[in-house]
Amino acid sequence: MFEFPVLVGDIGGTNARFGLIETAGQQPRLLSHEATADHPDPSSAIRASLAKGGGPSPRSAILAIAGRVDGPEIQLTNAHWKIAGQRIAADFDLSAAVVVNDYVPVAAGAADIEPHDLTPVGPCPPVPGGARVVLGPGTGFGAAALVPYAAHLAIVSTEAGHTDLGPVDAFEEKVWRVLERVEDRITVETVLSGPGLSRLHAAIAHVRTGQPHGKIEPAAVTEAGLNATDPHAAETLELFGRVLGRVCGDLALTFLATSGVYIGGGIAPRILKVLAESGFRAAFEKKAPFAAMMRQIPTSVITVHDPAFRGLAALANEGAKFVYHGQVWRKEA
């Protein structure tokens, strides 16, 4: 499907990273990081990256974007770029160009992920042969499933981050009443994201003090919570961990992900101790009448560097193994 060298890209609202797989079977070589604000369009950023990284010209490309891939041209949610595989292929004389949601390669990478690239959270008995879920709280919340289908692995993209999320006990009800809403909704992403940490902290401080509290940066919440310098921040991380466990369990049930739930994103690797001690697993398993099944499903945090690039390499090198939705353009013979 892909003619080498293959250009790979991991494109977010703020930054885009590009790499090059020069021959089949290789991992990508990083070319550069490019700020989206520094370029009028993706082709400009790709030209700059190729110039910095050197090497042969690409013959095909696979690009992962932080957004829903639902047409021939995709507008990035948090940047001015519009991404069209056909236009990029024309600009660089490529034989093929594919654009996918950013969690498609993370799911592909989970197919053969090694135990040393994971940190278990709770018991992790190996359960081969079943579906897997990958998800991640970061700037937003992404999720996808990897489902065995005959001789293939089907990757199912989701918009799970935009599903509604409600409280489950009296304290959460108080927090939810004062929690900042996004477009008049409280969704998974409203809570389980970097901005969600800031919202949770402000809401918990409001509940505990009886006074409205301004938001602080997510990194400040994490640092203060881990260092125990702010009791509201520590409580925020604990609640974040419990809610993450609940949502992981919901997605595991949705896809019957008996082979495991893999947590990526930028937040989870920084709060491993919190996840181990916060009630994450208890919330994950509390899914009557299927609690016994849930206790057998492993949950792990992806701690390997650059899972998206590894997954893009899997899609480029083993394309026939996977079935997935994306914007696909190929040059006619």
mmCIF file of C-alpha atoms in Angstrom:
data_model
loop_
_atom_site.group_PDB
_atom_site.id
_atom_site.type_symbol
_atom_site.label_atom_id
_atom_site.label_comp_id
_atom_site.label_asym_id
_atom_site.label_seq_id
_atom_site.Cartn_x
_atom_site.Cartn_y
_atom_site.Cartn_z
ATOM 1 C CA MET A 1 0.000 0.000 0.000
ATOM 2 C CA PHE A 2 2.765 2.443 0.942
ATOM 3 C CA GLU A 3 5.721 3.131 -1.317
ATOM 4 C CA PHE A 4 8.926 3.852 0.590
ATOM 5 C CA PRO A 5 10.260 6.222 1.765
ATOM 6 C CA VAL A 6 7.105 6.973 3.794
ATOM 7 C CA LEU A 7 6.537 10.345 5.424
ATOM 8 C CA VAL A 8 4.764 10.027 8.786
ATOM 9 C CA GLY A 9 3.226 12.868 10.734
ATOM 10 C CA ASP A 10 1.596 13.337 14.132
ATOM 11 C CA ILE A 11 -0.342 16.598 13.857
ATOM 12 C CA GLY A 12 -1.974 18.375 16.771
ATOM 13 C CA GLY A 13 -3.499 21.795 17.170
ATOM 14 C CA THR A 14 -0.259 23.352 18.439
ATOM 15 C CA ASN A 15 2.572 21.231 17.071
ATOM 16 C CA ALA A 16 3.223 18.769 14.267
ATOM 17 C CA ARG A 17 6.000 16.176 14.268
ATOM 18 C CA PHE A 18 7.219 14.592 11.084
ATOM 19 C CA GLY A 19 9.401 11.576 10.463
ATOM 20 C CA LEU A 20 10.611 9.437 7.587
ATOM 21 C CA ILE A 21 10.644 5.654 7.190
ATOM 22 C CA GLU A 22 13.248 5.207 4.488
ATOM 23 C CA THR A 23 12.918 1.452 3.905
ATOM 24 C CA ALA A 24 10.343 -1.213 4.793
ATOM 25 C CA GLY A 25 10.604 -2.564 8.314
ATOM 26 C CA GLN A 26 12.331 0.470 9.809
ATOM 27 C CA GLN A 27 11.090 2.754 12.561
ATOM 28 C CA PRO A 28 10.631 6.442 11.644
ATOM 29 C CA ARG A 29 13.535 8.842 11.864
ATOM 30 C CA LEU A 30 12.362 12.106 13.395
ATOM 31 C CA LEU A 31 12.754 15.039 11.007
ATOM 32 C CA SER A 32 11.522 17.949 13.139
ATOM 33 C CA HIS A 33 8.809 19.481 15.275
ATOM 34 C CA GLU A 34 6.915 22.314 13.616
ATOM 35 C CA ALA A 35 4.553 24.780 15.306
ATOM 36 C CA THR A 36 1.292 24.987 13.350
ATOM 37 C CA ALA A 37 1.174 28.745 13.941
ATOM 38 C CA ASP A 38 4.493 29.113 12.075
ATOM 39 C CA HIS A 39 3.123 27.754 8.788
ATOM 40 C CA PRO A 40 0.157 28.699 6.593
ATOM 41 C CA ASP A 41 -0.646 25.071 5.758
ATOM 42 C CA PRO A 42 0.621 21.512 6.339
ATOM 43 C CA SER A 43 2.615 21.388 3.091
ATOM 44 C CA SER A 44 4.660 24.378 4.242
ATOM 45 C CA ALA A 45 5.456 22.596 7.515
ATOM 46 C CA ILE A 46 6.351 19.378 5.678
ATOM 47 C CA ARG A 47 8.744 21.257 3.351
ATOM 48 C CA ALA A 48 10.450 22.848 6.340
ATOM 49 C CA SER A 49 10.699 19.509 8.122
ATOM 50 C CA LEU A 50 12.152 17.695 5.111
ATOM 51 C CA ALA A 51 14.686 20.476 4.648
ATOM 52 C CA LYS A 52 15.784 20.213 8.292
ATOM 53 C CA GLY A 53 15.854 16.419 8.458
ATOM 54 C CA GLY A 54 17.423 15.636 5.114
ATOM 55 C CA GLY A 55 17.323 12.249 3.431
ATOM 56 C CA PRO A 56 15.476 11.021 0.362
ATOM 57 C CA SER A 57 12.176 12.492 -0.803
ATOM 58 C CA PRO A 58 9.084 10.632 0.397
ATOM 59 C CA ARG A 59 7.027 8.576 -2.029
ATOM 60 C CA SER A 60 3.945 8.209 0.186
ATOM 61 C CA ALA A 61 2.613 9.559 3.473
ATOM 62 C CA ILE A 62 0.469 8.634 6.451
ATOM 63 C CA LEU A 63 -0.566 11.468 8.751
ATOM 64 C CA ALA A 64 -2.381 11.241 12.092
ATOM 65 C CA ILE A 65 -4.406 14.258 13.191
ATOM 66 C CA ALA A 66 -6.091 15.211 16.456
ATOM 67 C CA GLY A 67 -9.597 15.368 15.039
ATOM 68 C CA ARG A 68 -12.389 13.528 13.324
ATOM 69 C CA VAL A 69 -11.533 12.372 9.813
ATOM 70 C CA ASP A 70 -14.887 12.804 8.113
ATOM 71 C CA GLY A 71 -14.284 14.194 4.645
ATOM 72 C CA PRO A 72 -11.757 14.943 1.897
ATOM 73 C CA GLU A 73 -10.612 18.073 3.742
ATOM 74 C CA ILE A 74 -10.344 18.309 7.527
ATOM 75 C CA GLN A 75 -10.238 21.520 9.521
ATOM 76 C CA LEU A 76 -8.064 21.121 12.623
ATOM 77 C CA THR A 77 -10.075 21.934 15.737
ATOM 78 C CA ASN A 78 -7.446 24.098 17.414
ATOM 79 C CA ALA A 79 -5.470 25.408 14.449
ATOM 80 C CA HIS A 80 -6.053 27.146 11.117
ATOM 81 C CA TRP A 81 -4.754 24.279 8.974
ATOM 82 C CA LYS A 82 -6.991 22.385 6.581
ATOM 83 C CA ILE A 83 -5.630 18.938 5.767
ATOM 84 C CA ALA A 84 -6.372 17.166 2.488
ATOM 85 C CA GLY A 85 -4.386 14.066 1.581
ATOM 86 C CA GLN A 86 -4.851 14.589 -2.143
ATOM 87 C CA ARG A 87 -3.444 18.136 -1.983
ATOM 88 C CA ILE A 88 -0.418 17.016 0.035
ATOM 89 C CA ALA A 89 0.159 14.143 -2.406
ATOM 90 C CA ALA A 90 0.084 16.597 -5.309
ATOM 91 C CA ASP A 91 2.452 19.013 -3.574
ATOM 92 C CA PHE A 92 5.083 16.301 -3.056
ATOM 93 C CA ASP A 93 4.348 14.015 -6.034
ATOM 94 C CA LEU A 94 3.348 11.105 -3.790
ATOM 95 C CA SER A 95 1.845 7.833 -4.950
ATOM 96 C CA ALA A 96 -0.420 7.614 -1.889
ATOM 97 C CA ALA A 97 -1.470 9.741 1.080
ATOM 98 C CA VAL A 98 -3.535 8.598 4.067
ATOM 99 C CA VAL A 99 -4.963 10.745 6.886
ATOM 100 C CA VAL A 100 -6.265 9.090 10.071
ATOM 101 C CA ASN A 101 -7.426 10.066 13.550
ATOM 102 C CA ASP A 102 -4.500 10.308 15.957
ATOM 103 C CA TYR A 103 -5.626 7.296 18.006
ATOM 104 C CA VAL A 104 -5.596 4.957 14.995
ATOM 105 C CA PRO A 105 -1.792 4.578 15.153
ATOM 106 C CA VAL A 106 -1.842 4.299 18.949
ATOM 107 C CA ALA A 107 -4.242 1.369 18.553
ATOM 108 C CA ALA A 108 -2.064 -0.160 15.826
ATOM 109 C CA GLY A 109 0.956 0.127 18.094
ATOM 110 C CA ALA A 110 -0.909 -1.702 20.872
ATOM 111 C CA ALA A 111 -1.175 -4.813 18.683
ATOM 112 C CA ASP A 112 2.404 -5.878 19.412
ATOM 113 C CA ILE A 113 3.323 -3.693 22.362
ATOM 114 C CA GLU A 114 5.949 -5.224 24.636
ATOM 115 C CA PRO A 115 5.447 -5.642 28.405
ATOM 116 C CA HIS A 116 8.475 -3.435 29.098
ATOM 117 C CA ASP A 117 6.683 -0.583 27.299
ATOM 118 C CA LEU A 118 3.804 -0.739 29.793
ATOM 119 C CA THR A 119 3.321 -0.005 33.477
ATOM 120 C CA PRO A 120 0.514 -2.168 34.888
ATOM 121 C CA VAL A 121 -2.118 -0.564 37.100
ATOM 122 C CA GLY A 122 -3.536 -3.377 39.197
ATOM 123 C CA PRO A 123 -3.468 -7.059 38.252
ATOM 124 C CA CYS A 124 -2.568 -7.664 34.627
ATOM 125 C CA PRO A 125 -3.061 -11.303 33.667
ATOM 126 C CA PRO A 126 -2.330 -11.883 29.963
ATOM 127 C CA VAL A 127 -5.551 -12.433 28.009
ATOM 128 C CA PRO A 128 -4.650 -12.957 24.341
ATOM 129 C CA GLY A 129 -7.032 -12.941 21.432
ATOM 130 C CA GLY A 130 -9.576 -10.377 22.534
ATOM 131 C CA ALA A 131 -10.314 -6.756 21.755
ATOM 132 C CA ARG A 132 -8.205 -3.963 23.208
ATOM 133 C CA VAL A 133 -8.966 -0.326 23.968
ATOM 134 C CA VAL A 134 -6.445 2.513 23.838
ATOM 135 C CA LEU A 135 -7.293 5.912 25.251
ATOM 136 C CA GLY A 136 -5.569 8.966 26.571
ATOM 137 C CA PRO A 137 -6.254 12.135 28.496
ATOM 138 C CA GLY A 138 -4.025 14.942 27.259
ATOM 139 C CA THR A 139 -4.912 18.274 25.679
ATOM 140 C CA GLY A 140 -8.159 16.484 24.828
ATOM 141 C CA PHE A 141 -9.335 12.896 25.234
ATOM 142 C CA GLY A 142 -8.817 10.320 22.501
ATOM 143 C CA ALA A 143 -9.889 6.679 22.310
ATOM 144 C CA ALA A 144 -9.956 3.804 19.832
ATOM 145 C CA ALA A 145 -10.491 0.060 19.896
ATOM 146 C CA LEU A 146 -8.458 -2.725 18.301
ATOM 147 C CA VAL A 147 -10.807 -5.590 17.431
ATOM 148 C CA PRO A 148 -9.816 -8.964 15.916
ATOM 149 C CA TYR A 149 -11.722 -9.505 12.672
ATOM 150 C CA ALA A 150 -10.996 -12.731 10.797
ATOM 151 C CA ALA A 151 -7.317 -12.495 9.811
ATOM 152 C CA HIS A 152 -7.196 -8.741 10.396
ATOM 153 C CA LEU A 153 -7.247 -6.257 13.241
ATOM 154 C CA ALA A 154 -9.971 -3.635 12.849
ATOM 155 C CA ILE A 155 -9.230 -0.241 14.375
ATOM 156 C CA VAL A 156 -12.397 1.536 15.472
ATOM 157 C CA SER A 157 -11.999 5.300 15.952
ATOM 158 C CA THR A 158 -14.315 6.912 18.501
ATOM 159 C CA GLU A 159 -15.393 10.286 19.823
ATOM 160 C CA ALA A 160 -15.695 8.903 23.350
ATOM 161 C CA GLY A 161 -14.297 12.139 24.758
ATOM 162 C CA HIS A 162 -17.493 13.935 23.753
ATOM 163 C CA THR A 163 -19.906 11.588 25.546
ATOM 164 C CA ASP A 164 -21.675 12.863 28.656
ATOM 165 C CA LEU A 165 -20.181 12.229 32.084
ATOM 166 C CA GLY A 166 -22.131 12.436 35.331
ATOM 167 C CA PRO A 167 -21.428 12.159 39.069
ATOM 168 C CA VAL A 168 -21.764 8.887 40.995
ATOM 169 C CA ASP A 169 -21.781 9.984 44.656
ATOM 170 C CA ALA A 170 -22.751 12.920 46.887
ATOM 171 C CA PHE A 171 -19.338 14.607 46.734
ATOM 172 C CA GLU A 172 -19.155 14.377 42.951
ATOM 173 C CA GLU A 173 -22.662 15.841 42.746
ATOM 174 C CA LYS A 174 -21.414 18.920 44.615
ATOM 175 C CA VAL A 175 -18.378 19.174 42.345
ATOM 176 C CA TRP A 176 -20.466 18.744 39.190
ATOM 177 C CA ARG A 177 -22.796 21.587 40.227
ATOM 178 C CA VAL A 178 -19.935 24.104 40.152
ATOM 179 C CA LEU A 179 -17.770 22.479 37.465
ATOM 180 C CA GLU A 180 -17.165 24.678 34.434
ATOM 181 C CA ARG A 181 -19.143 23.424 31.450
ATOM 182 C CA VAL A 182 -18.049 23.394 27.816
ATOM 183 C CA GLU A 183 -20.846 24.426 25.446
ATOM 184 C CA ASP A 184 -23.236 23.761 28.345
ATOM 185 C CA ARG A 185 -22.079 20.141 28.680
ATOM 186 C CA ILE A 186 -19.937 18.087 31.033
ATOM 187 C CA THR A 187 -18.298 15.451 28.886
ATOM 188 C CA VAL A 188 -15.499 12.959 29.406
ATOM 189 C CA GLU A 189 -13.068 15.467 27.860
ATOM 190 C CA THR A 190 -14.401 18.274 30.081
ATOM 191 C CA VAL A 191 -12.957 16.362 33.040
ATOM 192 C CA LEU A 192 -10.346 13.928 31.723
ATOM 193 C CA SER A 193 -7.897 16.260 29.988
ATOM 194 C CA GLY A 194 -5.318 18.897 30.843
ATOM 195 C CA PRO A 195 -7.956 21.651 30.921
ATOM 196 C CA GLY A 196 -10.125 19.194 32.849
ATOM 197 C CA LEU A 197 -7.563 19.079 35.657
ATOM 198 C CA SER A 198 -7.828 22.865 35.944
ATOM 199 C CA ARG A 199 -11.637 22.704 35.977
ATOM 200 C CA LEU A 200 -11.692 19.938 38.579
ATOM 201 C CA HIS A 201 -9.257 21.794 40.848
ATOM 202 C CA ALA A 202 -11.299 24.994 40.702
ATOM 203 C CA ALA A 203 -14.512 23.098 41.416
ATOM 204 C CA ILE A 204 -13.080 21.099 44.323
ATOM 205 C CA ALA A 205 -11.608 24.250 45.886
ATOM 206 C CA HIS A 206 -15.018 25.911 45.494
ATOM 207 C CA VAL A 207 -16.787 23.007 47.215
ATOM 208 C CA ARG A 208 -14.255 22.764 50.051
ATOM 209 C CA THR A 209 -13.988 26.514 50.776
ATOM 210 C CA GLY A 210 -17.489 27.637 49.837
ATOM 211 C CA GLN A 211 -16.011 30.314 47.564
ATOM 212 C CA PRO A 212 -15.501 30.410 43.799
ATOM 213 C CA HIS A 213 -11.917 29.630 42.890
ATOM 214 C CA GLY A 214 -9.962 30.664 39.802
ATOM 215 C CA LYS A 215 -8.370 28.063 37.551
ATOM 216 C CA ILE A 216 -4.643 27.329 37.586
ATOM 217 C CA GLU A 217 -2.575 25.639 34.899
ATOM 218 C CA PRO A 218 -2.834 21.827 34.608
ATOM 219 C CA ALA A 219 0.909 21.406 35.211
ATOM 220 C CA ALA A 220 0.589 23.411 38.431
ATOM 221 C CA VAL A 221 -2.278 21.188 39.599
ATOM 222 C CA THR A 222 -0.225 18.065 38.927
ATOM 223 C CA GLU A 223 2.917 19.396 40.603
ATOM 224 C CA ALA A 224 1.084 20.658 43.688
ATOM 225 C CA GLY A 225 -0.910 17.455 43.972
ATOM 226 C CA LEU A 226 2.082 15.158 43.673
ATOM 227 C CA ASN A 227 4.157 17.242 46.100
ATOM 228 C CA ALA A 228 1.286 17.591 48.596
ATOM 229 C CA THR A 229 1.642 21.385 48.686
ATOM 230 C CA ASP A 230 -2.054 21.961 47.922
ATOM 231 C CA PRO A 231 -4.711 19.668 49.443
ATOM 232 C CA HIS A 232 -7.212 20.647 46.754
ATOM 233 C CA ALA A 233 -4.745 19.625 44.052
ATOM 234 C CA ALA A 234 -4.085 16.287 45.756
ATOM 235 C CA GLU A 235 -7.831 15.656 45.950
ATOM 236 C CA THR A 236 -8.135 16.662 42.288
ATOM 237 C CA LEU A 237 -5.638 14.016 41.198
ATOM 238 C CA GLU A 238 -7.387 11.368 43.282
ATOM 239 C CA LEU A 239 -10.788 12.198 41.767
ATOM 240 C CA PHE A 240 -9.226 12.351 38.292
ATOM 241 C CA GLY A 241 -7.866 8.829 38.834
ATOM 242 C CA ARG A 242 -11.205 7.440 39.976
ATOM 243 C CA VAL A 243 -13.115 9.020 37.086
ATOM 244 C CA LEU A 244 -10.497 7.760 34.622
ATOM 245 C CA GLY A 245 -10.956 4.256 36.024
ATOM 246 C CA ARG A 246 -14.714 4.534 35.595
ATOM 247 C CA VAL A 247 -14.439 5.687 31.975
ATOM 248 C CA CYS A 248 -11.834 3.017 31.174
ATOM 249 C CA GLY A 249 -14.264 0.447 32.534
ATOM 250 C CA ASP A 250 -17.125 1.844 30.459
ATOM 251 C CA LEU A 251 -15.070 1.579 27.277
ATOM 252 C CA ALA A 252 -13.861 -1.900 28.197
ATOM 253 C CA LEU A 253 -17.505 -2.966 28.531
ATOM 254 C CA THR A 254 -18.506 -1.183 25.324
ATOM 255 C CA PHE A 255 -15.947 -3.088 23.239
ATOM 256 C CA LEU A 256 -15.636 -6.189 25.456
ATOM 257 C CA ALA A 257 -11.936 -5.385 25.600
ATOM 258 C CA THR A 258 -10.884 -8.589 27.333
ATOM 259 C CA SER A 259 -7.266 -8.240 26.182
ATOM 260 C CA GLY A 260 -6.789 -4.974 27.999
ATOM 261 C CA VAL A 261 -7.097 -1.231 28.291
ATOM 262 C CA TYR A 262 -3.994 0.805 27.432
ATOM 263 C CA ILE A 263 -3.765 4.387 28.654
ATOM 264 C CA GLY A 264 -1.677 6.889 26.724
ATOM 265 C CA GLY A 265 -1.716 10.667 26.572
ATOM 266 C CA GLY A 266 0.482 13.099 28.418
ATOM 267 C CA ILE A 267 -1.083 12.950 31.890
ATOM 268 C CA ALA A 268 -1.237 9.297 32.959
ATOM 269 C CA PRO A 269 2.548 8.598 32.860
ATOM 270 C CA ARG A 270 3.070 11.545 35.235
ATOM 271 C CA ILE A 271 0.573 10.322 37.831
ATOM 272 C CA LEU A 272 1.279 6.582 37.964
ATOM 273 C CA LYS A 273 1.482 6.587 41.771
ATOM 274 C CA VAL A 274 -1.877 8.342 41.979
ATOM 275 C CA LEU A 275 -3.509 5.831 39.641
ATOM 276 C CA ALA A 276 -2.146 2.964 41.732
ATOM 277 C CA GLU A 277 -3.509 4.460 44.957
ATOM 278 C CA SER A 278 -6.545 6.532 43.946
ATOM 279 C CA GLY A 279 -9.196 3.877 43.526
ATOM 280 C CA PHE A 280 -8.679 3.685 39.770
ATOM 281 C CA ARG A 281 -8.996 -0.120 39.678
ATOM 282 C CA ALA A 282 -11.914 -0.189 42.104
ATOM 283 C CA ALA A 283 -13.804 2.224 39.852
ATOM 284 C CA PHE A 284 -12.788 0.221 36.775
ATOM 285 C CA GLU A 285 -14.071 -3.038 38.246
ATOM 286 C CA LYS A 286 -17.300 -1.688 39.778
ATOM 287 C CA LYS A 287 -19.458 -2.720 36.838
ATOM 288 C CA ALA A 288 -22.109 -5.100 38.194
ATOM 289 C CA PRO A 289 -23.238 -7.560 36.931
ATOM 290 C CA PHE A 290 -19.863 -7.920 35.156
ATOM 291 C CA ALA A 291 -17.498 -7.192 38.036
ATOM 292 C CA ALA A 292 -15.959 -10.670 37.847
ATOM 293 C CA MET A 293 -15.135 -10.190 34.162
ATOM 294 C CA MET A 294 -13.737 -6.710 34.814
ATOM 295 C CA ARG A 295 -11.345 -8.073 37.438
ATOM 296 C CA GLN A 296 -9.749 -10.190 34.702
ATOM 297 C CA ILE A 297 -9.170 -7.303 32.277
ATOM 298 C CA PRO A 298 -5.680 -5.798 32.519
ATOM 299 C CA THR A 299 -5.149 -2.040 32.636
ATOM 300 C CA SER A 300 -1.791 -0.482 31.816
ATOM 301 C CA VAL A 301 -0.230 2.904 31.153
ATOM 302 C CA ILE A 302 1.781 3.187 27.938
ATOM 303 C CA THR A 303 5.187 4.433 29.029
ATOM 304 C CA VAL A 304 7.069 3.883 25.772
ATOM 305 C CA HIS A 305 8.298 7.050 24.097
ATOM 306 C CA ASP A 306 6.362 8.104 21.016
ATOM 307 C CA PRO A 307 3.604 5.462 20.694
ATOM 308 C CA ALA A 308 2.038 7.398 17.797
ATOM 309 C CA PHE A 309 5.198 7.177 15.658
ATOM 310 C CA ARG A 310 5.564 3.474 16.439
ATOM 311 C CA GLY A 311 1.956 2.931 15.444
ATOM 312 C CA LEU A 312 2.394 4.878 12.214
ATOM 313 C CA ALA A 313 5.347 2.618 11.443
ATOM 314 C CA ALA A 314 3.138 -0.432 12.067
ATOM 315 C CA LEU A 315 0.521 0.910 9.643
ATOM 316 C CA ALA A 316 3.175 1.653 7.005
ATOM 317 C CA ASN A 317 5.097 -1.602 7.395
ATOM 318 C CA GLU A 318 2.190 -3.987 8.018
ATOM 319 C CA GLY A 319 -0.648 -2.248 6.227
ATOM 320 C CA ALA A 320 -2.420 -5.468 5.187
ATOM 321 C CA LYS A 321 -2.750 -6.490 8.831
ATOM 322 C CA PHE A 322 -5.068 -3.611 9.767
ATOM 323 C CA VAL A 323 -8.496 -2.412 8.711
ATOM 324 C CA TYR A 324 -9.246 1.199 9.610
ATOM 325 C CA HIS A 325 -11.157 4.288 8.583
ATOM 326 C CA GLY A 326 -9.259 7.162 7.072
ATOM 327 C CA GLN A 327 -8.976 9.613 4.219
ATOM 328 C CA VAL A 328 -7.163 7.558 1.564
ATOM 329 C CA TRP A 329 -5.847 8.874 -1.741
ATOM 330 C CA ARG A 330 -3.842 6.841 -4.250
ATOM 331 C CA LYS A 331 -2.480 7.867 -7.630
ATOM 332 C CA GLU A 332 -4.192 6.017 -10.433
ATOM 333 C CA ALA A 333 -1.983 3.737 -12.489
#
